[in-house]
CSV table of C-alpha atoms and ligand atoms in Angstrom, one decimal:
chain,number,residue,atom,x,y,z
O,282,MET,CA,0.0,0.0,0.0
O,283,THR,CA,1.3,3.5,-0.9
O,284,SER,CA,0.6,4.9,2.5
O,285,SER,CA,1.3,8.5,3.3
O,286,PRO,CA,1.1,9.0,7.0
O,287,ALA,CA,0.8,12.7,6.4
O,288,ALA,CA,-2.7,12.3,5.0
O,289,ALA,CA,-3.9,10.2,7.9
O,290,THR,CA,-4.3,12.9,10.6
O,291,ASP,CA,-5.5,16.4,10.8
O,292,GLY,CA,-2.0,17.1,12.2
O,293,GLY,CA,-1.0,15.9,8.8
O,294,ALA,CA,-3.1,18.7,7.3
O,295,ARG,CA,-1.3,21.2,9.4
O,296,ALA,CA,2.1,19.9,8.3
O,297,LEU,CA,0.9,20.1,4.7
O,298,ALA,CA,-0.1,23.7,5.3
O,299,GLN,CA,3.6,24.5,5.7
O,300,ARG,CA,4.4,22.8,2.5
O,301,PHE,CA,1.6,24.8,0.8
O,302,VAL,CA,3.3,28.0,2.0
O,303,ALA,CA,6.6,26.8,0.6
O,304,GLU,CA,5.1,25.9,-2.8
O,305,PHE,CA,2.6,28.7,-3.3
O,306,GLY,CA,4.0,31.6,-1.3
O,307,SER,CA,1.2,32.0,1.3
O,308,ALA,CA,-1.1,30.0,3.6
O,309,PRO,CA,-4.1,28.0,2.3
O,310,GLU,CA,-7.6,29.2,3.1
O,311,GLY,CA,-8.5,25.7,4.3
O,312,ALA,CA,-8.0,21.9,4.0
O,313,TRP,CA,-10.7,19.4,3.0
O,314,ALA,CA,-10.6,15.7,3.2
O,315,ALA,CA,-12.7,12.9,1.5
O,316,PRO,CA,-12.3,9.2,2.1
O,317,GLY,CA,-11.9,6.2,-0.2
O,318,ARG,CA,-14.6,3.5,0.3
O,319,VAL,CA,-15.1,-0.2,0.5
O,320,ASN,CA,-18.4,-1.7,-0.3
O,321,LEU,CA,-19.7,-4.2,2.2
O,322,ILE,CA,-22.2,-5.6,-0.3
O,323,GLY,CA,-24.3,-4.5,-3.3
O,324,GLU,CA,-22.0,-4.6,-6.3
O,325,HIS,CA,-23.1,-3.4,-9.8
O,326,THR,CA,-26.4,-2.4,-8.4
O,327,ASP,CA,-26.1,1.4,-8.3
O,328,TYR,CA,-26.7,1.9,-12.0
O,329,ASN,CA,-29.7,-0.4,-11.8
O,330,GLU,CA,-31.6,1.7,-9.2
O,331,GLY,CA,-30.7,-1.0,-6.6
O,332,LEU,CA,-29.2,-1.3,-3.1
O,333,ALA,CA,-25.7,-1.1,-1.6
O,334,LEU,CA,-24.0,-0.9,1.7
O,335,PRO,CA,-20.7,0.9,1.3
O,336,LEU,CA,-18.6,2.5,4.0
O,337,GLY,CA,-15.9,5.3,4.0
O,338,ILE,CA,-12.5,4.2,5.1
O,339,ARG,CA,-9.9,6.1,7.1
O,340,GLN,CA,-7.6,6.5,4.1
O,341,ARG,CA,-8.5,9.8,2.4
O,342,VAL,CA,-7.5,12.5,0.0
O,343,LEU,CA,-6.6,15.8,1.5
O,344,VAL,CA,-6.9,19.0,-0.6
O,345,LEU,CA,-5.5,22.3,0.7
O,346,ALA,CA,-6.7,25.3,-1.3
O,347,ARG,CA,-6.5,29.0,-1.8
O,348,ARG,CA,-8.3,31.3,-4.3
O,349,ARG,CA,-6.3,33.1,-7.0
O,350,HIS,CA,-7.0,36.4,-8.6
O,351,ASP,CA,-6.9,34.9,-12.1
O,352,ARG,CA,-8.8,31.9,-13.6
O,353,ARG,CA,-6.0,29.3,-13.5
O,354,LEU,CA,-5.8,26.1,-11.5
O,355,ARG,CA,-2.4,25.3,-10.2
O,356,LEU,CA,-2.3,21.7,-9.0
O,357,LEU,CA,0.4,20.0,-7.0
O,358,SER,CA,-0.2,16.4,-6.1
O,359,LEU,CA,2.4,14.9,-3.7
O,360,GLU,CA,1.8,11.5,-5.4
O,361,SER,CA,1.3,12.4,-9.0
O,362,GLY,CA,3.1,15.6,-9.8
O,363,GLN,CA,2.3,19.1,-11.0
O,364,GLN,CA,-0.2,20.6,-13.5
O,365,GLU,CA,-1.4,24.0,-14.4
O,366,LEU,CA,-4.4,24.8,-16.5
O,367,ALA,CA,-6.9,27.5,-17.3
O,368,LEU,CA,-10.5,27.1,-16.2
O,369,SER,CA,-11.5,27.8,-19.8
O,370,ASP,CA,-9.5,24.9,-21.0
O,371,ILE,CA,-11.5,22.3,-19.0
O,372,GLY,CA,-14.2,20.3,-20.6
O,373,PRO,CA,-15.2,16.8,-21.6
O,374,GLY,CA,-12.4,15.0,-23.5
O,375,ARG,CA,-9.9,17.8,-23.0
O,376,ILE,CA,-7.9,16.7,-19.9
O,377,SER,CA,-6.4,13.3,-19.1
O,378,GLY,CA,-4.7,11.6,-16.2
O,379,TRP,CA,-5.2,12.4,-12.5
O,380,ALA,CA,-5.7,16.1,-13.1
O,381,ALA,CA,-9.0,15.3,-14.9
O,382,TYR,CA,-10.6,14.4,-11.6
O,383,VAL,CA,-9.8,17.8,-10.0
O,384,ALA,CA,-10.4,19.8,-13.2
O,385,GLY,CA,-13.6,17.8,-13.7
O,386,ALA,CA,-14.8,18.7,-10.3
O,387,ALA,CA,-14.2,22.4,-11.1
O,388,TRP,CA,-16.0,22.0,-14.5
O,389,ALA,CA,-19.0,20.3,-12.9
O,390,ALA,CA,-19.2,23.1,-10.2
O,391,ILE,CA,-19.0,25.8,-12.9
O,392,GLU,CA,-21.7,24.0,-14.9
O,393,ASP,CA,-23.8,24.1,-11.8
O,394,GLY,CA,-23.4,27.9,-11.4
O,395,ALA,CA,-20.4,28.3,-9.2
O,396,SER,CA,-18.7,31.7,-9.4
O,397,ALA,CA,-15.3,30.2,-10.0
O,398,THR,CA,-11.9,31.8,-9.3
O,399,GLY,CA,-8.5,30.3,-10.0
O,400,LEU,CA,-7.2,28.1,-7.3
O,401,ASP,CA,-3.9,26.8,-5.9
O,402,LEU,CA,-4.4,23.3,-4.7
O,403,LEU,CA,-2.1,20.9,-2.8
O,404,ILE,CA,-3.2,17.3,-2.9
O,405,ASP,CA,-2.1,14.4,-0.7
O,406,SER,CA,-3.6,10.9,-0.6
O,407,ASP,CA,-3.1,7.7,1.3
O,408,VAL,CA,-5.9,5.9,-0.6
O,409,PRO,CA,-4.2,3.2,-2.6
O,410,MET,CA,-4.6,3.9,-6.3
O,411,GLY,CA,-6.0,1.4,-8.7
O,412,ALA,CA,-7.1,-0.8,-5.8
O,413,GLY,CA,-10.8,-0.5,-6.4
O,414,LEU,CA,-11.1,1.7,-3.3
O,415,SER,CA,-12.3,4.8,-5.1
O,416,SER,CA,-9.2,7.0,-4.9
O,417,SER,CA,-10.6,9.0,-7.8
O,418,ALA,CA,-14.0,9.5,-6.2
O,419,ALA,CA,-12.2,10.7,-3.0
O,420,LEU,CA,-10.2,13.2,-5.1
O,421,GLU,CA,-13.3,14.5,-6.8
O,422,CYS,CA,-15.2,14.8,-3.5
O,423,ALA,CA,-12.4,16.5,-1.6
O,424,SER,CA,-11.9,18.9,-4.5
O,425,LEU,CA,-15.7,19.6,-4.7
O,426,VAL,CA,-16.2,20.3,-1.0
O,427,ALA,CA,-13.3,22.7,-1.2
O,428,MET,CA,-14.7,24.4,-4.3
O,429,ALA,CA,-18.3,24.5,-3.0
O,430,GLU,CA,-17.0,26.4,0.0
O,431,LEU,CA,-14.5,28.7,-1.7
O,432,TRP,CA,-16.9,29.4,-4.7
O,433,SER,CA,-20.0,29.8,-2.5
O,434,LEU,CA,-21.9,26.9,-4.0
O,435,PRO,CA,-24.3,25.8,-1.3
O,436,ARG,CA,-25.3,22.2,-2.2
O,437,SER,CA,-26.5,19.1,-0.4
O,438,ARG,CA,-24.2,16.0,-0.1
O,439,LEU,CA,-26.3,14.3,-2.7
O,440,GLU,CA,-26.0,17.2,-5.1
O,441,LEU,CA,-22.2,17.3,-4.6
O,442,ALA,CA,-21.9,13.6,-5.1
O,443,ARG,CA,-23.8,14.0,-8.4
O,444,LEU,CA,-21.4,16.7,-9.5
O,445,ALA,CA,-18.4,14.5,-8.6
O,446,GLN,CA,-20.0,11.7,-10.7
O,447,ARG,CA,-20.3,14.2,-13.6
O,448,ALA,CA,-16.6,15.0,-13.2
O,449,GLU,CA,-15.7,11.3,-13.5
O,450,VAL,CA,-18.1,10.4,-16.4
O,451,GLU,CA,-18.0,13.5,-18.5
O,452,VAL,CA,-14.5,15.0,-17.9
O,453,ALA,CA,-12.4,11.9,-16.9
O,454,GLY,CA,-14.4,9.8,-19.3
O,455,VAL,CA,-14.8,6.9,-16.9
O,456,PRO,CA,-18.2,5.2,-16.8
O,457,CYS,CA,-19.6,4.8,-13.2
O,458,GLY,CA,-22.7,4.8,-11.1
O,459,LEU,CA,-23.2,7.1,-8.0
O,460,MET,CA,-22.0,4.7,-5.3
O,461,ASP,CA,-18.4,5.8,-4.8
O,462,GLN,CA,-19.1,9.5,-4.8
O,463,LEU,CA,-22.1,9.2,-2.5
O,464,ALA,CA,-20.2,7.0,-0.1
O,465,SER,CA,-17.3,9.4,0.0
O,466,MET,CA,-19.6,12.4,0.5
O,467,CYS,CA,-21.9,10.8,3.1
O,468,ALA,CA,-19.7,8.3,5.1
O,469,GLN,CA,-19.9,8.3,8.9
O,470,GLU,CA,-17.4,7.0,11.3
O,471,GLY,CA,-18.4,3.6,12.7
O,472,HIS,CA,-21.2,3.2,10.1
O,473,ALA,CA,-22.0,1.7,6.8
O,474,LEU,CA,-24.4,3.5,4.5
O,475,ALA,CA,-27.6,1.8,3.4
O,476,ILE,CA,-28.2,3.4,0.0
O,477,ASP,CA,-31.2,3.0,-2.1
O,478,PHE,CA,-30.3,4.2,-5.6
O,479,ARG,CA,-33.9,4.5,-6.7
O,480,SER,CA,-35.1,6.9,-3.9
O,481,LEU,CA,-31.5,8.1,-3.3
O,482,SER,CA,-32.0,7.7,0.4
O,483,VAL,CA,-28.8,7.3,2.4
O,484,GLU,CA,-29.1,5.9,5.9
O,485,PRO,CA,-26.1,5.4,8.2
O,486,VAL,CA,-26.3,2.0,9.9
O,487,PRO,CA,-23.9,1.2,12.8
O,488,LEU,CA,-21.3,-1.4,12.1
O,489,PRO,CA,-20.2,-2.7,15.5
O,490,LEU,CA,-17.1,-4.6,14.3
O,491,ALA,CA,-15.0,-4.3,17.5
O,492,ARG,CA,-17.9,-5.3,19.7
O,493,ALA,CA,-18.4,-8.4,17.5
O,494,GLY,CA,-14.7,-9.2,17.7
O,495,LEU,CA,-14.5,-8.9,13.9
O,496,GLY,CA,-12.5,-7.0,11.4
O,497,LEU,CA,-12.7,-6.1,7.8
O,498,LEU,CA,-9.6,-7.1,6.0
O,499,VAL,CA,-8.9,-5.4,2.7
O,500,ILE,CA,-6.6,-7.3,0.4
O,501,ASP,CA,-5.4,-5.2,-2.5
O,502,THR,CA,-4.5,-7.8,-5.2
O,503,ARG,CA,-2.4,-5.3,-7.1
O,504,SER,CA,-3.7,-6.8,-10.3
O,505,PRO,CA,-3.9,-4.5,-13.4
O,506,HIS,CA,-7.3,-3.8,-14.8
O,507,GLN,CA,-6.8,-2.0,-18.1
O,508,LEU,CA,-9.8,-3.5,-19.7
O,509,ALA,CA,-12.1,-2.6,-16.9
O,510,GLU,CA,-13.7,0.5,-18.4
O,511,GLY,CA,-14.9,-1.2,-21.6
O,512,ALA,CA,-16.2,-4.2,-19.7
O,513,TYR,CA,-17.9,-2.0,-17.2
O,514,ALA,CA,-19.8,-0.1,-19.9
O,515,GLU,CA,-20.7,-3.5,-21.4
O,516,ARG,CA,-22.1,-4.7,-18.1
O,517,GLN,CA,-24.2,-1.5,-17.7
O,518,ALA,CA,-25.5,-1.9,-21.3
O,519,ALA,CA,-26.4,-5.6,-20.7
O,520,CYS,CA,-28.3,-4.7,-17.5
O,521,HIS,CA,-30.2,-1.9,-19.2
O,522,ALA,CA,-31.0,-4.2,-22.2
O,523,ALA,CA,-32.3,-6.9,-19.8
O,524,ALA,CA,-34.6,-4.4,-18.1
O,525,ARG,CA,-35.9,-3.2,-21.5
O,526,ALA,CA,-36.5,-6.8,-22.6
O,527,LEU,CA,-38.6,-7.3,-19.5
O,528,GLY,CA,-40.5,-4.0,-20.1
O,529,LEU,CA,-39.3,-2.7,-16.7
O,530,PRO,CA,-37.8,0.8,-15.9
O,531,SER,CA,-34.8,-0.9,-14.3
O,532,LEU,CA,-33.7,-4.3,-12.9
O,533,ARG,CA,-34.7,-3.0,-9.5
O,534,ASP,CA,-38.2,-4.1,-10.5
O,535,ALA,CA,-37.2,-7.6,-11.6
O,536,ASN,CA,-37.5,-10.7,-9.4
O,537,PRO,CA,-36.4,-14.3,-9.8
O,538,GLY,CA,-39.8,-15.0,-11.3
O,539,SER,CA,-39.7,-12.3,-13.9
O,540,LEU,CA,-36.2,-13.4,-15.0
O,541,ALA,CA,-37.8,-16.5,-16.5
O,542,ARG,CA,-39.4,-14.2,-19.1
O,543,LEU,CA,-35.9,-13.4,-20.5
O,544,ASP,CA,-35.1,-15.1,-23.8
O,545,PRO,CA,-33.2,-18.3,-22.9
O,546,ALA,CA,-31.4,-17.8,-26.2
O,547,ARG,CA,-29.5,-14.9,-24.5
O,548,PRO,CA,-28.1,-16.8,-21.5
O,549,GLU,CA,-25.6,-14.0,-20.9
O,550,LEU,CA,-28.3,-11.4,-20.4
O,551,VAL,CA,-30.1,-13.8,-18.0
O,552,ARG,CA,-26.9,-14.3,-15.9
O,553,ARG,CA,-26.2,-10.5,-15.7
O,554,ALA,CA,-29.8,-9.8,-14.6
O,555,ARG,CA,-29.7,-12.7,-12.1
O,556,HIS,CA,-26.7,-11.2,-10.4
O,557,VAL,CA,-28.4,-7.8,-10.0
O,558,VAL,CA,-31.6,-9.3,-8.6
O,559,SER,CA,-29.9,-11.7,-6.2
O,560,GLU,CA,-27.4,-9.0,-5.1
O,561,ASN,CA,-30.2,-6.6,-4.2
O,562,GLU,CA,-31.7,-9.5,-2.1
O,563,ARG,CA,-28.4,-10.1,-0.4
O,564,VAL,CA,-28.2,-6.4,0.5
O,565,THR,CA,-31.7,-6.5,2.0
O,566,GLN,CA,-30.6,-9.6,4.1
O,567,SER,CA,-27.4,-7.9,5.1
O,568,LEU,CA,-29.3,-4.9,6.3
O,569,VAL,CA,-31.5,-7.2,8.5
O,570,VAL,CA,-28.2,-8.6,10.0
O,571,LEU,CA,-26.9,-5.1,10.7
O,572,ARG,CA,-30.1,-4.1,12.4
O,573,ALA,CA,-30.0,-7.2,14.6
O,574,ALA,CA,-26.3,-6.5,15.3
O,575,ALA,CA,-27.2,-3.2,16.9
O,576,THR,CA,-28.5,-5.0,19.9
O,577,ASP,CA,-26.5,-8.3,19.6
O,578,ALA,CA,-23.2,-7.6,17.9
O,579,THR,CA,-22.4,-11.3,17.5
O,580,ARG,CA,-25.1,-11.4,14.8
O,581,LEU,CA,-22.6,-9.5,12.5
O,582,ALA,CA,-20.9,-12.9,11.7
O,583,GLU,CA,-24.0,-13.7,9.7
O,584,LEU,CA,-22.7,-11.3,7.0
O,585,GLY,CA,-20.0,-13.8,6.1
O,586,PRO,CA,-22.1,-16.2,3.9
O,587,LEU,CA,-23.7,-13.3,2.2
O,588,LEU,CA,-20.4,-11.8,1.2
O,589,SER,CA,-19.2,-15.2,-0.2
O,590,ALA,CA,-22.5,-15.6,-2.1
O,591,SER,CA,-22.0,-12.1,-3.6
O,592,HIS,CA,-18.5,-13.1,-4.8
O,593,ALA,CA,-19.8,-16.3,-6.4
O,594,SER,CA,-22.5,-14.3,-8.2
O,595,LEU,CA,-19.9,-11.7,-9.4
O,596,ARG,CA,-17.7,-14.6,-10.6
O,597,ASP,CA,-20.3,-16.9,-12.2
O,598,ASP,CA,-23.2,-14.6,-13.3
O,599,PHE,CA,-21.7,-11.2,-13.7
O,600,GLU,CA,-18.3,-12.4,-14.7
O,601,VAL,CA,-16.2,-9.5,-13.4
O,602,THR,CA,-13.7,-11.4,-11.3
O,603,VAL,CA,-10.2,-12.5,-12.3
O,604,PRO,CA,-8.1,-15.3,-10.9
O,605,ARG,CA,-6.3,-13.1,-8.4
O,606,LEU,CA,-9.6,-12.0,-6.9
O,607,ASP,CA,-11.0,-15.6,-6.8
O,608,VAL,CA,-7.8,-17.0,-5.3
O,609,ALA,CA,-7.7,-14.2,-2.6
O,610,ALA,CA,-11.3,-14.8,-1.7
O,611,GLU,CA,-10.9,-18.6,-1.5
O,612,ALA,CA,-7.6,-18.5,0.4
O,613,ALA,CA,-9.1,-16.0,2.9
O,614,GLU,CA,-12.0,-18.3,3.5
O,615,SER,CA,-9.9,-21.4,3.9
O,616,ALA,CA,-7.8,-19.6,6.5
O,617,GLY,CA,-10.8,-18.7,8.6
O,618,ALA,CA,-12.5,-15.6,7.1
O,619,LEU,CA,-16.2,-15.8,7.7
O,620,GLY,CA,-16.8,-14.6,4.1
O,621,ALA,CA,-14.9,-12.7,1.4
O,622,ARG,CA,-15.8,-10.9,-1.8
O,623,MET,CA,-14.3,-8.7,-4.5
O,624,VAL,CA,-15.2,-5.0,-4.1
O,625,GLY,CA,-15.7,-2.3,-6.8
O,626,GLY,CA,-16.0,-2.7,-10.5
O,627,GLY,CA,-14.0,-5.9,-10.7
O,628,PHE,CA,-11.3,-7.2,-13.1
O,629,GLY,CA,-8.7,-6.4,-10.4
O,630,GLY,CA,-8.7,-4.3,-7.3
O,631,SER,CA,-9.4,-5.6,-3.8
O,632,VAL,CA,-11.1,-8.3,-1.9
O,633,LEU,CA,-12.8,-7.7,1.4
O,634,ALA,CA,-12.8,-10.4,4.0
O,635,LEU,CA,-14.8,-10.5,7.2
O,636,VAL,CA,-12.5,-12.0,9.8
O,637,PRO,CA,-12.5,-12.8,13.5
O,638,ALA,CA,-10.1,-10.1,14.8
O,639,GLU,CA,-7.6,-12.7,16.2
O,640,ARG,CA,-7.3,-14.4,12.8
O,641,ALA,CA,-6.7,-11.4,10.6
O,642,ALA,CA,-2.9,-11.9,10.4
O,643,GLU,CA,-3.3,-15.6,9.7
O,644,VAL,CA,-5.8,-14.9,6.9
O,645,SER,CA,-3.5,-12.2,5.4
O,646,SER,CA,-0.5,-14.6,5.4
O,647,ALA,CA,-2.6,-17.4,3.8
O,648,VAL,CA,-3.5,-15.1,0.9
O,649,THR,CA,0.1,-14.0,0.5
O,650,ALA,CA,1.2,-17.7,0.5
O,651,ALA,CA,-1.4,-18.6,-2.2
O,652,TYR,CA,-0.1,-15.8,-4.3
O,653,VAL,CA,3.6,-16.7,-3.8
O,654,GLU,CA,2.8,-20.3,-4.7
O,655,ARG,CA,1.5,-19.1,-8.1
O,656,GLY,CA,4.4,-16.8,-8.7
O,657,TRP,CA,2.3,-13.7,-8.3
O,658,GLU,CA,3.4,-10.5,-6.6
O,659,ALA,CA,2.3,-10.5,-3.0
O,660,PRO,CA,-0.9,-8.6,-2.2
O,661,ARG,CA,-1.2,-5.8,0.3
O,662,GLY,CA,-3.5,-6.0,3.2
O,663,PHE,CA,-4.9,-3.6,5.7
O,664,GLU,CA,-7.8,-3.4,8.1
O,665,ALA,CA,-10.7,-1.2,6.9
O,666,LEU,CA,-12.1,1.1,9.7
O,667,PRO,CA,-15.3,2.9,8.9
O,668,GLY,CA,-14.3,6.5,8.6
O,669,ALA,CA,-16.0,9.9,8.2
O,670,GLY,CA,-17.2,11.5,4.9
O,671,ALA,CA,-16.0,14.5,3.0
O,672,ARG,CA,-15.4,17.5,5.2
O,673,ARG,CA,-13.3,20.5,6.1
O,674,VAL,CA,-10.4,19.6,8.4
O,675,LEU,CA,-8.6,22.9,8.7
R,2184,LIG,C1,-17.3,1.1,-9.7
R,2184,LIG,C2,-18.3,2.2,-10.0
R,2184,LIG,C3,-19.5,2.2,-9.1
R,2184,LIG,C4,-20.1,0.9,-9.0
R,2184,LIG,C5,-19.1,-0.2,-8.8
R,2184,LIG,C6,-19.7,-1.6,-8.9
R,2184,LIG,O1,-16.7,1.3,-8.4
R,2184,LIG,O2,-17.6,3.5,-9.9
R,2184,LIG,O3,-20.4,3.2,-9.5
R,2184,LIG,O4,-20.9,0.6,-10.1
R,2184,LIG,O5,-18.0,-0.2,-9.7
R,2184,LIG,O6,-20.6,-1.8,-7.8
């Protein structure tokens, strides 16, 4: 994991303020943070008006900012380098690389009516990149909460999440639903978020991991996923085609019975739809478990089989796993995890395992051993702790 301890504390933000002065000549007006996320369960449901249970993690992107008198954005990322651009140069298809997420946030805010000024921005992140933990959504969300404040754009969390999603889809050109941005904007310490992507309601639900003696182990498989964007768009299209074939507004309205009406000559469409329908059901069941765990934390262990069933469905029906994800999930379970599943879009990224706290190290070593045995680069593991959503920290 590329971990920058500076980003992990608000003391870190103060230290970065010194760096800001050194780089830009005077103090920042503030510092804003937004977390990466892991999704407990509910994968590839967001763009089907379905259900999901993500949580913000402690790893986060920090953005320190100060307004400028011109209309230029000067960006300095401690991880990715430097870029300077004019606000008038930003637009769909015009910026690439990491800067597109920040510039895209600015573009979306301006499209929404912000009175933009130029900005100096210093960016630091300890969210592992390319690990399926939404480092890009965290960057968009941290940038947007900073811009919303500095550019006097009073917007709700949901509205800001939608602007962040526009940045990703329209300016960075990466297809996605709303889950990552909504999770980063709305996360609450110690909670998962029960999100309904039809009503767009977001309800924080306590996740009493410590009381249950459990931990969430994130295993970053460090596997490349270059083909992910095309495959993601293809999955979205298949889901929308399945809903259309059923005459439904979205797969949210489908049930196991209605799936029988899909043309058996299109088995792939049937499998895609079956994943979405069964995943929504698993989220509903997980929510029942979380509610029961509020009074009896030991009930949290019941999430394990639901996580494993989600992985099997993503592997067999939605077909977005790769061998490194499958091997990590299987090795984690064999070593004592109560359940494990891939998180995020798939084709690489991370696996989330629910583990008895005392077995976390053992599970982690077992996954590493399984990788080494196959001649693969060792994965990186860390414990996910449910952290706070996007906010001002200085
Ligand atoms: C990516 C997208 C999300 C969501 C997940 C799959 O992370 O950005 O919107 O669709 O994949 O659940």
